[in-house]
């Protein structure tokens, strides 16, 4: 088995702003993201040989045709992928495999989601249990938050935190994300918040309140990819990134039915991280990664994900949060973009958007100079879809090209 | 000797005080309270509770029939007894039917059960009565109605109360009626009904029974009979010439309410709970006539004391804070229409998985011994294939492993408490917690199973739940 490490490169990226775009439809989102990526790579739609497109809500689109019709791609192979919130990572993985096999030379990976035409907040449905909907009690309004809240309750109880201590720990995560998002021009939520605001906000699903939840919104992200040996053709000055690892882990599920499932570790994220670190040759992720964009659909998700992917010792997230280790100038910056929490979460677009954060940071082009990190080597992008005990996790690691 | 082999009862946990009703309508009302079924309860779910209580510690496979009496069935067309049979995990090859359309149904069902046993067509028959009638807001009925259920196992072995005889009276008298299109029952003037029906029919049936058996009022230890209100109940006792202080079982009209078809059976359960061997208990049901029964209690009564019955259920209660909460759980208002799509259920799925849904069967892996729910082909612990034994989980208890309280779920009573339970005998069950005080839920808390409406058709969506009552097992804090 060969590693994918450094075989393919990302030579152009685009990302729409994320938000509630009452004036934009699916096609607008796709065209905006793709156009930015094409211009960034100095190519046009005519140069693309294949594409992977990812989205989770089928009400607004159909198959791969949504991409070819939006961009007027002329009879190209377009593959629609869907792996819940891991969809964005899956588009990049599909594109990378198509390049590594040398079937294609220049491809497009695009993820999008139009979530705000639904008529309600939150996601449309939780992924149903067996015998849905009688068993599994799904889908229900706010299904995802109710299920992540199960993990928050258990995390508090496992590590001996009172609900107040636990909620305060989580509040600090959200305060950090909003602070980061407030300085990111493309982020959905750009307001700064205080711990008191978080603690006094309405409860959505105890113990999680309004500010523990990310913003569901519209958006799209796109990447133009080629094999690494061709990358300089598009970016002669070498400011492209290479894919160090691309991992997907579908769990065996049934966590909420298995007595050996503890709710304090995301097993799928742990497995995807193991795949990714092996592929990228990473021994000490906390030291070797320059930043991590983590799936923080809820504050507790960031906490457990950081522990599950060994950025932090299990049960010690609180120490890192208190010391500021995850802040922009901390030991391992987590969600410097604002994360799903503040940047927003159009499901299929988030994976690509997280890679976009590293890509721009690496090029020294982070919007708002105050956000710019220095000496970047590798960045991790993480997403997970489903619910605790029943996830699919995707991790993409990109970084400095080997020749540089 | 045919008679009652076992008894059981159910009273929902919620109570609504008459004071709260009076405060709503700005009128002076009497004291007392009514038992109110939770939003996820109906006559079927309460019937299941009473039947399971009645079969406590007994072999459920020995039941040969289930006759279910109610005036508030969930469906006009579709048998309620068949659902109760499945949830209580009784055999499939038994006779089940509903006795509806009359408050007297429980008495009729009991006579039919006794006759079946006497005739030898069945050894043991379950008779259950359950009622969840919705009274018209601001009516006299609203002050009186309560919800509850009772069940009796009728047989001729290990009899705890021998049926000495019965007397039946039928009448075309009209006191209360309800057409399929009526939301609430209609009634005639209460004085007419009291004078011509209650005061005459129950005494007439009881008098007939006394004459038939050659006994006198003084031979009765306790009388358990129907009346719509406490004053009439006392008057009927007087008409039968019973001493109201010693011979009349408290009809619970002031702390549970008039539970219709289930009322006299529930009073009978209360009488049996206190009965001693040798006691003679009079039991009378009313509606379109009257039925009177005489039971003689045996030594066997001491062996079936371990029931929640009436006493323990009545003692275990939570007050609804106000009339508004009652409006909410009984869905007396038309709510804002939903923007989300209706949740559909699938009849082939419900049919295919009936053992897992209605009787809550999980499976135990023969290779690794782990209990799992729901049904699997490949063991979720050891990956062995198709190597399981079925195991009933509805009678298991457990401890809360973790929980969350969702304020925005599609559910009548919020928050919806999602609960992950580790079962005491192994396995894990994920469900919704009902009958709970949200300030007292904690990790490690003991819970038990209860059969409820998981998703009803009555939400503000046209085909929510595919228009069905989708029954399933929830968990609740161990009740009593």
CSV table of N, CA, C and O in Angstrom, one decimal, chain A residues 118-125 130-155 157 202-207 210 252-263, chain B residues 339-341 343-346 349-350 353 356-357 361 370-377 380-381 400-410 416 418-423 426-432 443 454-455 470-472:
chain,number,residue,atom,x,y,z
A,118,UNK,N,-34.6,26.2,3.5
A,118,UNK,CA,-35.5,25.2,4.1
A,118,UNK,C,-36.7,25.7,4.9
A,118,UNK,O,-37.7,25.1,5.0
A,119,UNK,N,-36.5,26.9,5.5
A,119,UNK,CA,-37.6,27.5,6.3
A,119,UNK,C,-37.5,27.3,7.8
A,119,UNK,O,-38.4,27.7,8.5
A,120,UNK,N,-36.3,26.7,8.2
A,120,UNK,CA,-36.1,26.6,9.6
A,120,UNK,C,-34.6,26.6,9.9
A,120,UNK,O,-33.8,26.4,9.0
A,121,UNK,N,-34.3,26.8,11.2
A,121,UNK,CA,-32.9,26.8,11.6
A,121,UNK,C,-32.4,25.3,11.8
A,121,UNK,O,-33.2,24.4,11.8
A,122,UNK,N,-31.1,25.2,11.9
A,122,UNK,CA,-30.6,23.9,12.2
A,122,UNK,C,-30.6,23.0,10.9
A,122,UNK,O,-30.9,23.5,9.8
A,123,UNK,N,-30.2,21.8,11.1
A,123,UNK,CA,-30.1,20.9,9.9
A,123,UNK,C,-31.5,20.2,9.8
A,123,UNK,O,-32.3,20.1,10.7
A,124,UNK,N,-31.7,19.8,8.6
A,124,UNK,CA,-33.1,19.3,8.2
A,124,UNK,C,-33.4,18.0,9.0
A,124,UNK,O,-34.6,17.9,9.4
A,125,UNK,N,-32.5,17.2,9.2
A,125,UNK,CA,-32.8,16.0,10.0
A,125,UNK,C,-31.6,15.4,10.5
A,125,UNK,O,-30.5,15.5,10.0
A,130,UNK,N,-32.2,2.8,13.2
A,130,UNK,CA,-32.9,1.7,12.6
A,130,UNK,C,-34.4,1.9,12.9
A,130,UNK,O,-34.8,2.4,13.9
A,131,UNK,N,-35.2,1.4,12.0
A,131,UNK,CA,-36.7,1.5,12.1
A,131,UNK,C,-37.2,2.9,12.3
A,131,UNK,O,-38.1,3.2,13.0
A,132,UNK,N,-36.4,3.8,11.8
A,132,UNK,CA,-36.8,5.2,11.8
A,132,UNK,C,-38.2,5.3,11.3
A,132,UNK,O,-38.6,4.7,10.4
A,133,UNK,N,-39.0,6.2,11.9
A,133,UNK,CA,-38.6,7.0,13.0
A,133,UNK,C,-39.1,6.5,14.4
A,133,UNK,O,-38.9,7.2,15.4
A,134,UNK,N,-39.7,5.3,14.4
A,134,UNK,CA,-40.2,4.8,15.7
A,134,UNK,C,-39.1,4.6,16.7
A,134,UNK,O,-39.1,5.1,17.8
A,135,UNK,N,-38.1,3.8,16.3
A,135,UNK,CA,-36.9,3.7,17.1
A,135,UNK,C,-35.9,4.7,16.6
A,135,UNK,O,-35.8,4.9,15.4
A,136,UNK,N,-35.1,5.3,17.5
A,136,UNK,CA,-34.1,6.2,17.1
A,136,UNK,C,-34.6,7.6,17.4
A,136,UNK,O,-33.9,8.6,17.4
A,137,UNK,N,-36.0,7.8,17.5
A,137,UNK,CA,-36.5,9.1,17.8
A,137,UNK,C,-36.0,10.2,16.9
A,137,UNK,O,-35.7,11.3,17.3
A,138,UNK,N,-35.9,9.8,15.7
A,138,UNK,CA,-35.3,10.8,14.7
A,138,UNK,C,-36.1,10.7,13.4
A,138,UNK,O,-36.7,9.7,13.1
A,139,UNK,N,-36.1,11.7,12.6
A,139,UNK,CA,-35.5,13.0,12.8
A,139,UNK,C,-36.3,13.9,13.7
A,139,UNK,O,-37.5,13.7,13.7
A,140,UNK,N,-35.7,14.7,14.4
A,140,UNK,CA,-36.5,15.6,15.2
A,140,UNK,C,-35.8,17.0,15.1
A,140,UNK,O,-34.6,17.1,14.8
A,141,UNK,N,-36.5,18.0,15.4
A,141,UNK,CA,-35.9,19.4,15.3
A,141,UNK,C,-34.7,19.4,16.2
A,141,UNK,O,-34.7,19.0,17.4
A,142,UNK,N,-33.6,19.9,15.7
A,142,UNK,CA,-32.4,20.0,16.5
A,142,UNK,C,-31.8,18.6,16.9
A,142,UNK,O,-31.2,18.5,17.9
A,143,UNK,N,-32.1,17.7,16.0
A,143,UNK,CA,-31.6,16.3,16.4
A,143,UNK,C,-30.1,16.2,16.7
A,143,UNK,O,-29.7,15.5,17.6
A,144,UNK,N,-29.3,16.9,15.9
A,144,UNK,CA,-27.9,16.8,16.1
A,144,UNK,C,-27.5,17.4,17.4
A,144,UNK,O,-26.7,16.8,18.1
A,145,UNK,N,-28.0,18.5,17.8
A,145,UNK,CA,-27.6,19.1,19.1
A,145,UNK,C,-28.0,18.2,20.3
A,145,UNK,O,-27.2,18.0,21.2
A,146,UNK,N,-29.2,17.6,20.2
A,146,UNK,CA,-29.6,16.6,21.3
A,146,UNK,C,-28.7,15.5,21.4
A,146,UNK,O,-28.4,15.0,22.5
A,147,UNK,N,-28.1,15.0,20.3
A,147,UNK,CA,-27.2,13.9,20.4
A,147,UNK,C,-25.8,14.3,20.8
A,147,UNK,O,-25.1,13.5,21.5
A,148,UNK,N,-25.3,15.4,20.3
A,148,UNK,CA,-24.0,15.9,20.8
A,148,UNK,C,-24.1,16.2,22.3
A,148,UNK,O,-23.1,16.1,23.0
A,149,UNK,N,-25.3,16.7,22.7
A,149,UNK,CA,-25.4,17.0,24.1
A,149,UNK,C,-25.3,15.8,25.0
A,149,UNK,O,-24.8,15.9,26.2
A,150,UNK,N,-25.6,14.6,24.5
A,150,UNK,CA,-25.4,13.4,25.3
A,150,UNK,C,-23.9,13.3,25.6
A,150,UNK,O,-23.6,12.8,26.7
A,151,UNK,N,-23.1,13.6,24.6
A,151,UNK,CA,-21.6,13.5,24.9
A,151,UNK,C,-21.1,14.6,25.9
A,151,UNK,O,-20.3,14.3,26.7
A,152,UNK,N,-21.7,15.8,25.8
A,152,UNK,CA,-21.4,16.8,26.8
A,152,UNK,C,-21.7,16.4,28.2
A,152,UNK,O,-20.8,16.5,29.1
A,153,UNK,N,-22.9,15.9,28.4
A,153,UNK,CA,-23.3,15.4,29.7
A,153,UNK,C,-22.3,14.3,30.2
A,153,UNK,O,-21.8,14.3,31.4
A,154,UNK,N,-21.9,13.4,29.3
A,154,UNK,CA,-21.1,12.3,29.7
A,154,UNK,C,-19.6,12.7,29.9
A,154,UNK,O,-18.9,12.3,30.8
A,155,UNK,N,-19.2,13.7,29.1
A,155,UNK,CA,-17.8,14.2,29.3
A,155,UNK,C,-17.7,14.9,30.7
A,155,UNK,O,-16.7,14.6,31.4
A,157,UNK,N,-19.5,14.3,33.3
A,157,UNK,CA,-19.6,13.3,34.4
A,157,UNK,C,-18.4,12.4,34.5
A,157,UNK,O,-17.9,12.1,35.6
A,202,UNK,N,-30.1,31.0,25.8
A,202,UNK,CA,-31.1,30.0,25.9
A,202,UNK,C,-30.6,28.6,25.6
A,202,UNK,O,-29.6,28.4,24.8
A,203,UNK,N,-31.1,27.6,26.4
A,203,UNK,CA,-30.7,26.3,26.2
A,203,UNK,C,-31.3,25.7,24.9
A,203,UNK,O,-32.5,25.9,24.7
A,204,UNK,N,-30.5,25.1,24.1
A,204,UNK,CA,-31.1,24.4,22.9
A,204,UNK,C,-31.3,22.9,23.3
A,204,UNK,O,-32.4,22.4,23.1
A,205,UNK,N,-30.3,22.3,23.7
A,205,UNK,CA,-30.4,20.9,24.3
A,205,UNK,C,-29.5,20.8,25.4
A,205,UNK,O,-28.3,20.8,25.2
A,206,UNK,N,-30.0,20.8,26.6
A,206,UNK,CA,-29.2,20.7,27.8
A,206,UNK,C,-28.1,19.6,27.7
A,206,UNK,O,-28.5,18.5,27.3
A,207,UNK,N,-26.9,19.9,28.0
A,207,UNK,CA,-26.3,21.2,28.6
A,207,UNK,C,-25.9,22.2,27.5
A,207,UNK,O,-25.3,23.2,27.9
A,210,UNK,N,-27.4,28.1,23.1
A,210,UNK,CA,-27.3,28.7,21.7
A,210,UNK,C,-25.9,28.9,21.2
A,210,UNK,O,-25.6,28.5,20.1
A,252,UNK,N,-18.3,1.6,12.7
A,252,UNK,CA,-19.3,0.5,12.6
A,252,UNK,C,-20.6,0.9,13.2
A,252,UNK,O,-21.6,0.2,13.2
A,253,UNK,N,-20.7,2.1,13.8
A,253,UNK,CA,-22.0,2.6,14.3
A,253,UNK,C,-22.4,2.0,15.6
A,253,UNK,O,-21.6,1.4,16.3
A,254,UNK,N,-23.7,2.2,15.9
A,254,UNK,CA,-24.3,1.5,17.1
A,254,UNK,C,-23.7,1.9,18.4
A,254,UNK,O,-23.7,1.2,19.4
A,255,UNK,N,-23.0,3.1,18.4
A,255,UNK,CA,-22.4,3.5,19.7
A,255,UNK,C,-23.4,3.7,20.8
A,255,UNK,O,-23.2,3.4,21.9
A,256,UNK,N,-24.6,4.3,20.4
A,256,UNK,CA,-25.5,4.5,21.5
A,256,UNK,C,-26.2,3.2,21.9
A,256,UNK,O,-27.0,3.2,22.8
A,257,UNK,N,-25.9,2.1,21.2
A,257,UNK,CA,-26.4,0.8,21.6
A,257,UNK,C,-25.4,-0.1,22.2
A,257,UNK,O,-25.7,-1.2,22.6
A,258,UNK,N,-24.1,0.3,22.2
A,258,UNK,CA,-23.0,-0.5,22.6
A,258,UNK,C,-22.5,-0.1,24.0
A,258,UNK,O,-22.2,1.1,24.2
A,259,UNK,N,-22.5,-1.0,24.9
A,259,UNK,CA,-22.1,-0.7,26.3
A,259,UNK,C,-20.6,-0.3,26.4
A,259,UNK,O,-20.2,0.3,27.4
A,260,UNK,N,-19.8,-0.6,25.4
A,260,UNK,CA,-18.4,-0.3,25.4
A,260,UNK,C,-18.1,1.1,24.7
A,260,UNK,O,-17.0,1.4,24.4
A,261,UNK,N,-19.2,1.8,24.4
A,261,UNK,CA,-19.0,3.1,23.8
A,261,UNK,C,-19.2,4.2,24.9
A,261,UNK,O,-20.2,4.2,25.6
A,262,UNK,N,-18.2,5.0,25.1
A,262,UNK,CA,-18.1,5.9,26.3
A,262,UNK,C,-18.6,7.3,26.1
A,262,UNK,O,-18.8,8.0,27.0
A,263,UNK,N,-18.8,7.8,24.8
A,263,UNK,CA,-19.2,9.1,24.5
A,263,UNK,C,-18.2,10.2,24.8
A,263,UNK,O,-18.5,11.4,24.7
B,339,UNK,N,-43.1,24.0,10.0
B,339,UNK,CA,-42.5,24.3,8.7
B,339,UNK,C,-41.6,23.1,8.2
B,339,UNK,O,-41.3,22.9,7.1
B,340,UNK,N,-41.3,22.2,9.2
B,340,UNK,CA,-40.6,21.0,8.8
B,340,UNK,C,-41.5,20.0,8.2
B,340,UNK,O,-42.7,20.0,8.5
B,341,UNK,N,-41.0,19.1,7.5
B,341,UNK,CA,-41.8,18.0,6.9
B,341,UNK,C,-42.3,17.1,7.9
B,341,UNK,O,-41.7,16.9,9.0
B,343,UNK,N,-42.9,13.6,9.7
B,343,UNK,CA,-42.1,12.4,9.9
B,343,UNK,C,-43.0,11.2,9.5
B,343,UNK,O,-44.0,11.0,10.1
B,344,UNK,N,-42.6,10.4,8.5
B,344,UNK,CA,-43.4,9.3,8.1
B,344,UNK,C,-42.9,8.0,8.8
B,344,UNK,O,-41.8,7.8,9.0
B,345,UNK,N,-43.9,7.2,9.1
B,345,UNK,CA,-43.5,5.8,9.5
B,345,UNK,C,-43.9,4.9,8.5
B,345,UNK,O,-44.8,5.2,7.6
B,346,UNK,N,-43.3,3.7,8.5
B,346,UNK,CA,-43.6,2.7,7.4
B,346,UNK,C,-44.2,1.5,8.0
B,346,UNK,O,-43.7,0.9,8.9
B,349,UNK,N,-42.1,-1.7,7.8
B,349,UNK,CA,-41.1,-1.7,8.8
B,349,UNK,C,-41.7,-2.1,10.2
B,349,UNK,O,-41.2,-2.9,10.9
B,350,UNK,N,-42.8,-1.5,10.5
B,350,UNK,CA,-43.4,-1.8,11.8
B,350,UNK,C,-43.8,-3.2,11.9
B,350,UNK,O,-43.7,-3.9,12.9
B,353,UNK,N,-40.7,-5.6,12.1
B,353,UNK,CA,-39.9,-5.5,13.3
B,353,UNK,C,-40.9,-5.6,14.5
B,353,UNK,O,-40.5,-5.1,15.6
B,356,UNK,N,-39.6,-6.6,18.0
B,356,UNK,CA,-38.6,-5.6,18.5
B,356,UNK,C,-39.3,-4.3,18.9
B,356,UNK,O,-38.9,-3.7,19.9
B,357,UNK,N,-40.4,-3.9,18.2
B,357,UNK,CA,-41.0,-2.7,18.5
B,357,UNK,C,-42.1,-2.9,19.7
B,357,UNK,O,-42.0,-2.2,20.7
B,361,UNK,N,-38.1,-7.0,22.0
B,361,UNK,CA,-37.1,-8.0,22.0
B,361,UNK,C,-35.8,-7.5,21.4
B,361,UNK,O,-35.8,-6.9,20.4
B,370,UNK,N,-23.1,-10.9,24.6
B,370,UNK,CA,-23.6,-9.5,24.7
B,370,UNK,C,-25.0,-9.3,24.2
B,370,UNK,O,-25.4,-9.8,23.2
B,371,UNK,N,-25.8,-8.5,25.0
B,371,UNK,CA,-27.1,-8.2,24.6
B,371,UNK,C,-27.1,-7.0,23.8
B,371,UNK,O,-26.4,-6.0,24.1
B,372,UNK,N,-27.9,-7.0,22.7
B,372,UNK,CA,-27.9,-5.8,21.8
B,372,UNK,C,-29.3,-5.5,21.3
B,372,UNK,O,-30.1,-6.4,21.2
B,373,UNK,N,-29.6,-4.3,21.1
B,373,UNK,CA,-30.8,-3.8,20.6
B,373,UNK,C,-30.5,-2.6,19.7
B,373,UNK,O,-29.7,-1.7,20.1
B,374,UNK,N,-31.1,-2.4,18.5
B,374,UNK,CA,-32.1,-3.3,17.9
B,374,UNK,C,-31.4,-4.5,17.2
B,374,UNK,O,-30.2,-4.7,17.3
B,375,UNK,N,-32.3,-5.3,16.6
B,375,UNK,CA,-31.9,-6.5,15.9
B,375,UNK,C,-30.7,-6.3,14.9
B,375,UNK,O,-30.7,-5.3,14.2
B,376,UNK,N,-29.8,-7.2,14.9
B,376,UNK,CA,-28.7,-7.1,14.0
B,376,UNK,C,-28.5,-8.5,13.3
B,376,UNK,O,-29.1,-9.5,13.7
B,377,UNK,N,-27.8,-8.5,12.2
B,377,UNK,CA,-27.3,-9.7,11.6
B,377,UNK,C,-25.9,-10.1,12.1
B,377,UNK,O,-25.6,-11.2,12.3
B,380,UNK,N,-22.6,-6.6,17.1
B,380,UNK,CA,-21.9,-5.3,17.2
B,380,UNK,C,-20.8,-5.4,18.2
B,380,UNK,O,-20.0,-4.4,18.3
B,381,UNK,N,-20.6,-6.5,18.8
B,381,UNK,CA,-19.5,-6.7,19.8
B,381,UNK,C,-18.4,-7.6,19.2
B,381,UNK,O,-17.2,-7.2,19.3
B,400,UNK,N,-29.2,5.4,33.9
B,400,UNK,CA,-28.9,6.4,32.9
B,400,UNK,C,-27.4,6.5,32.7
B,400,UNK,O,-26.6,6.7,33.7
B,401,UNK,N,-26.9,6.3,31.4
B,401,UNK,CA,-25.5,6.4,31.1
B,401,UNK,C,-25.2,7.9,30.8
B,401,UNK,O,-24.2,8.4,31.2
B,402,UNK,N,-26.1,8.4,29.9
B,402,UNK,CA,-26.0,9.9,29.7
B,402,UNK,C,-27.3,10.3,29.1
B,402,UNK,O,-28.2,9.5,28.8
B,403,UNK,N,-27.5,11.6,29.1
B,403,UNK,CA,-28.8,12.2,28.6
B,403,UNK,C,-28.6,13.6,28.1
B,403,UNK,O,-27.6,14.2,28.4
B,404,UNK,N,-29.6,14.0,27.3
B,404,UNK,CA,-29.6,15.5,27.0
B,404,UNK,C,-31.1,15.9,26.9
B,404,UNK,O,-32.0,15.0,26.9
B,405,UNK,N,-31.3,17.2,27.0
B,405,UNK,CA,-32.7,17.7,27.1
B,405,UNK,C,-32.9,18.7,26.0
B,405,UNK,O,-32.5,19.9,26.1
B,406,UNK,N,-33.6,18.2,24.9
B,406,UNK,CA,-33.7,19.0,23.7
B,406,UNK,C,-35.0,19.9,23.8
B,406,UNK,O,-36.1,19.4,23.9
B,407,UNK,N,-34.7,21.2,23.7
B,407,UNK,CA,-35.8,22.2,23.8
B,407,UNK,C,-36.6,22.4,22.5
B,407,UNK,O,-37.6,23.1,22.4
B,408,UNK,N,-36.0,21.8,21.4
B,408,UNK,CA,-36.6,22.2,20.1
B,408,UNK,C,-37.0,20.9,19.3
B,408,UNK,O,-37.2,21.0,18.1
B,409,UNK,N,-37.1,19.8,20.0
B,409,UNK,CA,-37.5,18.6,19.3
B,409,UNK,C,-39.0,18.7,18.9
B,409,UNK,O,-39.8,19.4,19.5
B,410,UNK,N,-39.4,17.9,17.9
B,410,UNK,CA,-40.8,17.7,17.6
B,410,UNK,C,-41.4,16.8,18.6
B,410,UNK,O,-41.4,15.6,18.4
B,416,UNK,N,-37.4,17.3,25.2
B,416,UNK,CA,-37.4,15.9,24.9
B,416,UNK,C,-36.1,15.4,25.5
B,416,UNK,O,-35.0,15.9,25.2
B,418,UNK,N,-33.5,12.9,25.7
B,418,UNK,CA,-32.9,11.7,25.0
B,418,UNK,C,-32.0,11.0,26.1
B,418,UNK,O,-31.3,11.7,26.8
B,419,UNK,N,-32.2,9.7,26.2
B,419,UNK,CA,-31.5,9.0,27.3
B,419,UNK,C,-30.9,7.7,26.8
B,419,UNK,O,-31.5,6.9,26.0
B,420,UNK,N,-29.6,7.6,27.2
B,420,UNK,CA,-28.9,6.3,26.9
B,420,UNK,C,-28.8,5.5,28.2
B,420,UNK,O,-28.4,6.1,29.2
B,421,UNK,N,-29.3,4.3,28.1
B,421,UNK,CA,-29.5,3.5,29.4
B,421,UNK,C,-28.6,2.3,29.3
B,421,UNK,O,-28.7,1.5,28.3
B,422,UNK,N,-27.8,2.0,30.3
B,422,UNK,CA,-27.2,0.7,30.4
B,422,UNK,C,-28.1,-0.2,31.2
B,422,UNK,O,-28.4,0.1,32.4
B,423,UNK,N,-28.5,-1.3,30.6
B,423,UNK,CA,-29.4,-2.2,31.3
B,423,UNK,C,-28.7,-3.0,32.4
B,423,UNK,O,-27.6,-3.4,32.2
B,426,UNK,N,-27.4,-6.2,31.3
B,426,UNK,CA,-26.5,-6.2,30.1
B,426,UNK,C,-27.2,-5.6,28.9
B,426,UNK,O,-28.5,-5.6,28.8
B,427,UNK,N,-26.5,-4.9,28.0
B,427,UNK,CA,-27.0,-4.3,26.9
B,427,UNK,C,-27.3,-2.8,27.1
B,427,UNK,O,-27.3,-2.3,28.3
B,428,UNK,N,-27.5,-2.1,26.1
B,428,UNK,CA,-27.8,-0.7,26.2
B,428,UNK,C,-29.0,-0.3,25.3
B,428,UNK,O,-29.2,-0.9,24.3
B,429,UNK,N,-29.8,0.6,25.8
B,429,UNK,CA,-31.0,1.0,25.2
B,429,UNK,C,-31.1,2.5,25.1
B,429,UNK,O,-30.9,3.2,26.0
B,430,UNK,N,-31.4,3.0,23.9
B,430,UNK,CA,-31.5,4.4,23.6
B,430,UNK,C,-32.9,4.8,23.4
B,430,UNK,O,-33.6,4.2,22.6
B,431,UNK,N,-33.4,5.8,24.2
B,431,UNK,CA,-34.8,6.1,24.1
B,431,UNK,C,-35.1,7.5,24.6
B,431,UNK,O,-34.1,8.3,24.8
B,432,UNK,N,-36.3,7.8,24.8
B,432,UNK,CA,-36.7,9.1,25.4
B,432,UNK,C,-37.2,8.9,26.8
B,432,UNK,O,-37.9,7.9,27.0
B,443,UNK,N,-26.9,11.3,35.7
B,443,UNK,CA,-26.2,10.1,35.2
B,443,UNK,C,-26.2,9.1,36.4
B,443,UNK,O,-26.0,9.4,37.5
B,454,UNK,N,-44.8,6.9,20.7
B,454,UNK,CA,-43.5,7.6,20.4
B,454,UNK,C,-43.8,8.8,19.5
B,454,UNK,O,-43.1,9.8,19.6
B,455,UNK,N,-44.7,8.6,18.6
B,455,UNK,CA,-45.0,9.6,17.6
B,455,UNK,C,-46.4,9.5,17.2
B,455,UNK,O,-46.8,8.4,16.6
B,470,UNK,N,-47.8,5.7,16.7
B,470,UNK,CA,-46.6,4.8,16.6
B,470,UNK,C,-46.1,4.6,18.0
B,470,UNK,O,-45.5,5.4,18.6
B,471,UNK,N,-46.5,3.4,18.5
B,471,UNK,CA,-46.1,3.0,19.9
B,471,UNK,C,-44.7,2.5,20.0
B,471,UNK,O,-44.2,1.8,19.1
B,472,UNK,N,-44.1,2.8,21.1
B,472,UNK,CA,-42.7,2.3,21.3
B,472,UNK,C,-42.4,2.4,22.8
B,472,UNK,O,-43.2,3.0,23.5
